[in-house]
Short mmCIF file of C-alpha atoms in Angstrom, two decimals:
data_model
loop_
_atom_site.label_atom_id
_atom_site.label_comp_id
_atom_site.label_asym_id
_atom_site.label_seq_id
_atom_site.Cartn_x
_atom_site.Cartn_y
_atom_site.Cartn_z
CA MET Q 174 -8.61 5.31 -71.06
CA LEU Q 175 -12.05 3.58 -72.68
CA ARG Q 176 -12.94 0.79 -70.43
CA VAL Q 177 -14.61 -1.91 -72.40
CA GLY Q 178 -16.31 -5.44 -71.86
CA ILE Q 179 -17.11 -8.06 -73.91
CA VAL Q 180 -20.27 -9.93 -73.76
CA GLY Q 181 -19.54 -13.59 -75.48
CA LEU Q 182 -16.36 -14.88 -75.55
CA GLY Q 183 -16.70 -17.20 -78.72
CA PHE Q 184 -14.72 -16.67 -82.01
CA MET Q 185 -16.57 -13.30 -82.84
CA GLY Q 186 -15.79 -12.24 -79.19
CA ARG Q 187 -12.27 -13.16 -79.00
CA MET Q 188 -11.80 -11.36 -82.25
CA HIS Q 189 -12.90 -8.32 -80.76
CA TYR Q 190 -10.73 -8.84 -77.68
CA ARG Q 191 -7.54 -8.87 -80.24
CA CYS Q 192 -9.39 -5.61 -81.92
CA TRP Q 193 -9.81 -3.75 -78.59
CA HIS Q 194 -6.28 -4.85 -77.20
CA ALA Q 195 -4.55 -3.35 -79.95
CA THR Q 196 -6.96 0.05 -79.92
CA PRO Q 197 -4.91 3.24 -78.42
CA ASN Q 198 -6.49 4.30 -75.19
CA ALA Q 199 -8.84 1.41 -74.61
CA GLU Q 200 -8.68 -1.62 -72.22
CA VAL Q 201 -10.97 -4.51 -71.93
CA SER Q 202 -11.25 -4.85 -68.12
CA ALA Q 203 -14.75 -7.35 -68.15
CA ALA Q 204 -16.19 -9.88 -70.19
CA CYS Q 205 -19.13 -12.32 -69.59
CA ASP Q 206 -20.08 -15.72 -70.93
CA ALA Q 207 -23.00 -17.93 -70.03
CA ASN Q 208 -20.30 -21.00 -70.44
CA PRO Q 209 -18.95 -21.93 -67.03
CA ASP Q 210 -15.71 -23.58 -68.66
CA VAL Q 211 -15.21 -20.51 -71.13
CA ILE Q 212 -11.33 -19.65 -70.06
CA GLU Q 213 -10.92 -23.52 -71.16
CA ALA Q 214 -12.94 -23.41 -73.85
CA ALA Q 215 -11.07 -20.37 -75.34
CA LYS Q 216 -7.92 -21.94 -74.78
CA ARG Q 217 -8.63 -24.79 -76.62
CA ALA Q 218 -9.60 -22.64 -79.52
CA GLY Q 219 -6.47 -21.32 -79.41
CA ASN Q 220 -5.39 -17.60 -80.85
CA VAL Q 221 -7.93 -15.75 -82.89
CA GLU Q 222 -5.87 -15.90 -86.48
CA GLY Q 223 -3.79 -12.54 -86.51
CA ALA Q 224 -4.52 -11.81 -82.66
CA ALA Q 225 -1.90 -9.63 -80.97
CA ALA Q 226 -1.90 -11.23 -77.90
CA ARG Q 227 -3.70 -14.25 -76.09
CA ILE Q 228 -6.33 -13.10 -73.47
CA ASP Q 229 -5.02 -12.02 -70.46
CA TRP Q 230 -7.72 -13.72 -68.13
CA ASP Q 231 -5.69 -12.26 -65.02
CA ALA Q 232 -6.57 -8.54 -66.33
CA LEU Q 233 -10.38 -9.52 -67.09
CA GLN Q 234 -13.29 -9.61 -64.72
CA LEU Q 235 -15.45 -12.64 -65.67
CA SER Q 236 -19.12 -12.42 -64.92
CA ARG Q 237 -21.74 -15.05 -66.33
CA THR Q 238 -24.52 -12.50 -67.32
CA LEU Q 239 -24.44 -8.85 -68.72
CA GLY Q 240 -26.19 -7.79 -65.54
CA GLU Q 241 -23.81 -9.00 -63.50
CA MET Q 242 -20.94 -7.71 -65.30
CA LEU Q 243 -22.26 -4.13 -65.52
CA ALA Q 244 -22.75 -4.03 -61.69
CA LYS Q 245 -19.44 -5.01 -61.05
CA ASN Q 246 -17.40 -2.90 -63.32
CA GLU Q 247 -17.62 0.61 -64.57
CA LEU Q 248 -17.89 0.15 -68.43
CA ASP Q 249 -17.80 3.08 -70.63
CA ALA Q 250 -18.57 0.60 -73.77
CA VAL Q 251 -19.45 -3.12 -74.51
CA SER Q 252 -19.08 -5.34 -77.44
CA ILE Q 253 -22.01 -7.61 -77.98
CA THR Q 254 -20.73 -10.92 -79.56
CA VAL Q 255 -23.49 -13.46 -78.92
CA PRO Q 256 -26.01 -15.47 -81.19
CA THR Q 257 -28.44 -13.23 -83.20
CA PHE Q 258 -31.58 -14.00 -81.20
CA LEU Q 259 -29.98 -12.44 -78.32
CA HIS Q 260 -28.63 -9.03 -79.72
CA ALA Q 261 -31.87 -6.86 -79.54
CA GLU Q 262 -32.37 -8.20 -75.37
CA LEU Q 263 -28.66 -7.36 -74.36
CA THR Q 264 -28.33 -4.40 -76.62
CA GLU Q 265 -31.42 -2.57 -74.76
CA GLN Q 266 -30.02 -3.58 -71.48
CA ALA Q 267 -26.46 -2.25 -71.96
CA LEU Q 268 -27.91 1.06 -73.52
CA LYS Q 269 -30.58 1.73 -70.83
CA ALA Q 270 -27.46 0.98 -68.28
CA GLY Q 271 -25.86 4.06 -70.10
CA VAL Q 272 -23.01 2.25 -71.91
CA HIS Q 273 -22.25 2.30 -75.58
CA VAL Q 274 -22.92 -0.58 -77.83
CA LEU Q 275 -20.85 -2.14 -80.43
CA CYS Q 276 -23.48 -5.10 -81.50
CA GLU Q 277 -22.45 -7.75 -84.04
CA LYS Q 278 -24.37 -7.96 -87.46
CA PRO Q 279 -26.81 -8.96 -88.40
CA MET Q 280 -28.55 -6.40 -86.06
CA GLY Q 281 -31.62 -8.81 -85.04
CA LEU Q 282 -34.09 -11.32 -86.41
CA ASP Q 283 -36.77 -8.86 -87.52
CA VAL Q 284 -37.52 -5.18 -88.04
CA ALA Q 285 -39.18 -4.68 -84.61
CA GLU Q 286 -36.22 -5.66 -82.84
CA CYS Q 287 -34.32 -3.27 -85.06
CA ASP Q 288 -36.54 -0.46 -84.03
CA ARG Q 289 -36.41 -1.37 -80.48
CA MET Q 290 -32.73 -1.16 -80.28
CA ILE Q 291 -32.99 2.12 -82.32
CA ALA Q 292 -35.12 3.61 -79.54
CA ALA Q 293 -33.05 2.58 -76.81
CA ALA Q 294 -30.10 4.24 -78.40
CA ASP Q 295 -31.91 7.12 -78.87
CA ALA Q 296 -33.49 7.40 -75.51
CA SER Q 297 -29.73 6.78 -73.99
CA GLY Q 298 -27.93 9.36 -75.91
CA LYS Q 299 -25.41 6.59 -76.26
CA VAL Q 300 -23.51 5.47 -79.51
CA LEU Q 301 -25.16 2.22 -80.91
CA GLN Q 302 -22.97 0.65 -83.92
CA ILE Q 303 -23.97 -2.80 -85.72
CA GLY Q 304 -20.56 -4.32 -86.93
CA HIS Q 305 -21.41 -4.78 -90.79
CA CYS Q 306 -17.54 -4.98 -90.96
CA LEU Q 307 -17.70 -5.21 -94.72
CA ARG Q 308 -17.92 -1.54 -94.64
CA PHE Q 309 -14.64 -0.94 -93.20
CA TRP Q 310 -12.82 -3.90 -95.13
CA PRO Q 311 -10.01 -2.24 -96.93
CA GLU Q 312 -10.88 -3.69 -100.40
CA TYR Q 313 -14.48 -2.86 -100.00
CA ALA Q 314 -13.97 0.65 -98.51
CA LYS Q 315 -11.75 1.43 -101.28
CA ALA Q 316 -14.16 0.01 -104.21
CA LYS Q 317 -16.83 2.08 -102.70
CA GLU Q 318 -14.66 5.24 -102.67
CA ILE Q 319 -13.65 4.67 -106.56
CA VAL Q 320 -17.42 4.00 -107.25
CA ASP Q 321 -18.51 7.27 -105.25
CA SER Q 322 -15.66 9.18 -107.01
CA GLY Q 323 -17.11 9.02 -110.51
CA GLU Q 324 -13.55 8.69 -112.03
CA TYR Q 325 -14.41 5.62 -114.12
CA GLY Q 326 -18.37 6.56 -114.66
CA ARG Q 327 -21.34 4.92 -113.10
CA LEU Q 328 -21.63 1.46 -111.91
CA VAL Q 329 -23.57 -0.40 -114.41
CA ALA Q 330 -23.36 -4.13 -112.90
CA ALA Q 331 -21.59 -6.04 -110.20
CA SER Q 332 -21.49 -9.35 -108.69
CA PHE Q 333 -20.76 -10.54 -105.36
CA GLN Q 334 -19.92 -14.07 -103.89
CA ARG Q 335 -19.64 -15.52 -100.19
CA LEU Q 336 -18.83 -19.18 -100.12
CA SER Q 337 -18.34 -20.93 -96.92
CA PRO Q 338 -18.43 -24.81 -95.99
CA ARG Q 339 -21.09 -25.30 -93.07
CA PRO Q 340 -20.68 -23.58 -89.87
CA GLY Q 341 -20.32 -25.94 -87.67
CA TRP Q 342 -18.03 -24.20 -85.12
CA ALA Q 343 -20.29 -22.41 -83.02
CA ALA Q 344 -21.42 -23.90 -79.58
CA ASP Q 345 -24.52 -26.23 -80.07
CA ASN Q 346 -24.63 -25.53 -84.04
CA TRP Q 347 -26.85 -22.73 -83.20
CA PHE Q 348 -25.77 -21.18 -86.85
CA ALA Q 349 -28.29 -24.37 -88.34
CA ASP Q 350 -31.10 -22.65 -86.51
CA THR Q 351 -32.74 -20.18 -88.20
CA LYS Q 352 -34.88 -18.97 -85.35
CA ARG Q 353 -31.59 -18.20 -83.49
CA SER Q 354 -29.33 -17.15 -86.57
CA GLY Q 355 -31.63 -15.58 -88.99
CA GLY Q 356 -30.33 -18.54 -90.99
CA ILE Q 357 -28.09 -17.78 -94.25
CA GLU Q 358 -29.97 -14.93 -95.33
CA LEU Q 359 -29.39 -12.94 -92.30
CA ASP Q 360 -26.01 -13.97 -91.48
CA LEU Q 361 -23.99 -14.50 -94.49
CA HIS Q 362 -25.98 -13.08 -97.18
CA ILE Q 363 -26.21 -9.84 -95.67
CA HIS Q 364 -22.98 -9.07 -95.71
CA ASP Q 365 -23.00 -8.46 -99.52
CA ALA Q 366 -26.43 -7.30 -99.49
CA ASP Q 367 -25.59 -4.45 -96.66
CA PHE Q 368 -22.79 -3.66 -99.21
CA VAL Q 369 -25.24 -3.32 -102.21
CA GLN Q 370 -27.23 -0.84 -100.34
CA TRP Q 371 -24.20 1.17 -99.20
CA LEU Q 372 -23.40 1.44 -102.90
CA LEU Q 373 -26.73 1.86 -104.35
CA GLY Q 374 -29.44 2.55 -101.70
CA VAL Q 375 -32.18 0.11 -100.62
CA PRO Q 376 -33.55 -1.94 -103.81
CA PRO Q 377 -36.97 -1.12 -105.00
CA ALA Q 378 -37.60 -4.77 -105.43
CA LEU Q 379 -35.45 -8.11 -105.29
CA CYS Q 380 -35.46 -11.59 -106.44
CA SER Q 381 -34.27 -14.32 -105.01
CA SER Q 382 -33.71 -18.45 -105.48
CA GLY Q 383 -32.31 -20.93 -102.79
CA ALA Q 384 -31.54 -24.28 -102.44
CA ARG Q 385 -32.74 -25.74 -98.80
CA GLY Q 386 -30.59 -28.29 -96.61
CA ALA Q 387 -31.28 -31.20 -94.74
CA GLY Q 388 -32.99 -29.08 -92.04
CA GLY Q 389 -35.23 -26.93 -94.24
CA GLY Q 390 -33.83 -23.94 -93.96
CA PHE Q 391 -31.87 -22.33 -97.17
CA VAL Q 392 -28.13 -23.21 -97.32
CA HIS Q 393 -27.51 -21.13 -100.74
CA ILE Q 394 -29.21 -18.26 -101.88
CA ALA Q 395 -28.64 -16.04 -104.86
CA THR Q 396 -30.31 -12.55 -105.07
CA GLN Q 397 -30.77 -9.87 -108.05
CA PHE Q 398 -31.52 -6.41 -106.88
CA LEU Q 399 -33.88 -4.63 -109.09
CA TYR Q 400 -32.86 -1.24 -109.32
CA ASP Q 401 -35.03 1.76 -111.31
CA ALA Q 402 -31.74 2.73 -113.19
CA GLY Q 403 -31.17 -0.59 -114.31
CA GLN Q 404 -28.15 -1.71 -112.89
CA ALA Q 405 -27.54 -5.44 -112.80
CA VAL Q 406 -26.71 -6.56 -109.52
CA THR Q 407 -26.14 -9.76 -107.90
CA ALA Q 408 -25.12 -11.57 -104.78
CA GLU Q 409 -24.65 -15.23 -103.96
CA ALA Q 410 -23.89 -16.88 -100.74
CA SER Q 411 -23.50 -20.75 -99.61
CA TRP Q 412 -23.02 -22.93 -96.70
CA MET Q 413 -22.40 -25.61 -99.13
CA MET Q 414 -18.99 -25.52 -100.11
CA ALA Q 415 -16.78 -28.56 -99.50
CA PRO Q 416 -14.64 -27.95 -96.23
CA SER Q 417 -11.52 -29.04 -98.63
CA ALA Q 418 -12.78 -25.73 -100.95
CA GLY Q 419 -12.34 -23.41 -97.74
CA PHE Q 420 -14.10 -19.89 -97.58
CA ARG Q 421 -14.06 -17.52 -100.62
CA MET Q 422 -15.30 -13.90 -100.98
CA SER Q 423 -14.97 -11.91 -104.38
CA PHE Q 424 -16.61 -9.23 -106.57
CA GLN Q 425 -16.70 -7.94 -109.93
CA ILE Q 426 -17.83 -4.19 -110.13
CA MET Q 427 -18.39 -2.98 -113.80
CA LEU Q 428 -18.05 0.65 -114.01
CA GLU Q 429 -18.54 2.33 -117.50
CA ARG Q 430 -14.59 2.91 -117.89
CA ALA Q 431 -13.28 0.20 -115.63
CA THR Q 432 -13.89 -3.02 -113.73
CA LEU Q 433 -12.92 -3.79 -110.12
CA LEU Q 434 -11.77 -7.01 -109.15
CA LEU Q 435 -11.49 -8.86 -105.72
CA ASP Q 436 -10.11 -12.50 -106.72
CA PRO Q 437 -8.79 -14.34 -103.50
CA GLY Q 438 -6.97 -16.59 -106.20
CA ALA Q 439 -5.10 -13.75 -107.77
CA GLN Q 440 -2.11 -11.32 -106.95
CA PRO Q 441 -2.96 -8.84 -106.16
CA ALA Q 442 -6.31 -9.74 -104.86
CA PHE Q 443 -7.81 -6.55 -105.73
CA ARG Q 444 -7.25 -4.63 -108.72
CA VAL Q 445 -8.62 -2.06 -111.00
CA CYS Q 446 -8.95 -2.62 -114.87
CA PRO Q 447 -9.28 0.59 -116.52
CA ALA Q 448 -10.72 0.83 -119.92
CA GLU Q 449 -7.64 1.95 -121.32
CA GLY Q 450 -4.39 1.35 -119.74
CA GLU Q 451 -2.91 -1.76 -117.44
CA PRO Q 452 -4.39 -2.94 -114.14
CA PHE Q 453 -3.24 -1.80 -111.06
CA ALA Q 454 -3.34 -2.26 -107.30
CA PRO Q 455 -4.66 1.13 -105.68
CA GLU Q 456 -3.54 1.86 -101.97
CA LEU Q 457 -5.67 0.11 -99.28
CA PRO Q 458 -6.35 1.48 -95.66
CA GLU Q 459 -4.42 -0.45 -93.25
CA GLY Q 460 -5.59 -3.05 -90.62
CA ASP Q 461 -8.58 -5.61 -91.41
CA GLY Q 462 -12.28 -4.82 -91.11
CA TYR Q 463 -12.72 -5.89 -87.49
CA ALA Q 464 -9.91 -3.57 -86.46
CA ARG Q 465 -10.98 -0.45 -88.43
CA GLU Q 466 -14.62 -0.74 -87.23
CA ILE Q 467 -13.88 -1.21 -83.52
CA GLU Q 468 -11.23 1.86 -84.10
CA HIS Q 469 -14.04 3.68 -85.59
CA PHE Q 470 -16.25 3.05 -82.77
CA ALA Q 471 -13.99 3.96 -79.97
CA ARG Q 472 -13.50 7.33 -82.00
CA ARG Q 473 -17.20 7.87 -81.89
CA VAL Q 474 -17.62 6.98 -78.33
CA GLN Q 475 -14.73 9.28 -77.74
CA GLY Q 476 -16.33 12.10 -78.99
CA GLU Q 477 -15.05 12.53 -82.28
CA LYS Q 478 -17.39 13.97 -85.09
CA LEU Q 479 -17.00 11.31 -88.09
CA PRO Q 480 -18.59 10.68 -91.36
CA ASP Q 481 -21.03 7.88 -91.34
CA VAL Q 482 -19.83 4.45 -92.31
CA ILE Q 483 -22.95 2.72 -90.89
CA THR Q 484 -26.15 3.83 -89.07
CA PRO Q 485 -28.58 1.74 -87.16
CA GLU Q 486 -31.13 2.88 -89.59
CA GLN Q 487 -29.06 1.22 -92.81
CA ALA Q 488 -28.72 -1.70 -90.67
CA ARG Q 489 -32.07 -2.61 -89.93
CA ASP Q 490 -32.72 -1.99 -93.77
CA SER Q 491 -29.96 -4.59 -94.53
CA ILE Q 492 -32.41 -6.87 -91.97
CA ARG Q 493 -35.07 -5.83 -94.26
CA ILE Q 494 -33.53 -6.72 -97.72
CA GLY Q 495 -32.54 -10.38 -95.99
CA LEU Q 496 -35.85 -11.11 -95.03
CA ALA Q 497 -36.91 -9.71 -98.40
CA ALA Q 498 -34.93 -12.30 -100.00
CA ARG Q 499 -35.92 -15.03 -97.83
CA GLU Q 500 -39.57 -14.39 -98.83
CA SER Q 501 -38.81 -14.10 -102.66
CA ALA Q 502 -36.48 -17.52 -102.24
CA GLN Q 503 -39.56 -18.93 -100.53
CA ASN Q 504 -42.19 -17.93 -102.95
CA ARG Q 505 -40.35 -17.84 -105.90
CA GLN Q 506 -41.46 -14.20 -106.66
CA LYS Q 507 -40.46 -10.57 -106.81
CA VAL Q 508 -40.56 -9.05 -103.59
CA THR Q 509 -40.91 -5.29 -103.47
CA LEU Q 510 -39.58 -3.08 -100.53
CA ALA Q 511 -41.71 -0.26 -99.57
#
């Protein structure tokens, strides 16, 4: 049985609990959170959407810090689901203690933090996986499979959208503080930037534009990824959707002989539109991206040899891309990635 601890029991921590709870041969036996009223806070928040069960507090050994949790429990792995500015420190601490780590995205606030995390993983011999759930999301994973197959020719153009109201649900609104969250560039835009990297590799250059909010940070950003083969690829992220508009993620991927569409307002939401023939909905993997990434991590920790879906080095490259997008939007100039 895989013994798991969760570091941070906010929205994402409760999501990880839900997924671990449904993972065969795994149990969440411990958790830590700095909030002394974490149980009441979690109860007020209610179930995470799609949760299999509420948290079994009687079966959970609670601590206030990661160090305390590691000292009181024999754990095989931890999910680190805390604000971004704590990712590097806590990941290094867990790896040095000999525990496998699944750390939420973004990996860190800068490349130096990512390098430290990778070095700690290498030194420990433990698994470090970064939670880029989009690579596991059924529609995105299927789109990647179709593009890679070459069945419909090469990728010619693509556009991605990830549009959300302001993320005001976090404790003390830490998302709004770029020094703690990395801003929209590293928190929201990085989802699609990472998927573009997965499809086509790190872009040689990019060009971004952005709109700033009242606090000075970007609240809307759009990036054009510049590839030597000439593909026209863009991604757009926003924290400026009206609350009544809700959250929306979509994409259009134009291949030589088909278009792949993810449109949440359509039925089915994901479909393949061939140049010849009728549109159709391909069969998708079961589960959502969170459950599938945790299943992948659990299998790796238990020794299975699996194809790489996300490596720490790729997660670090996504930080490079996000920071380049910020630099480009700030300076209104193209940025080259070495």
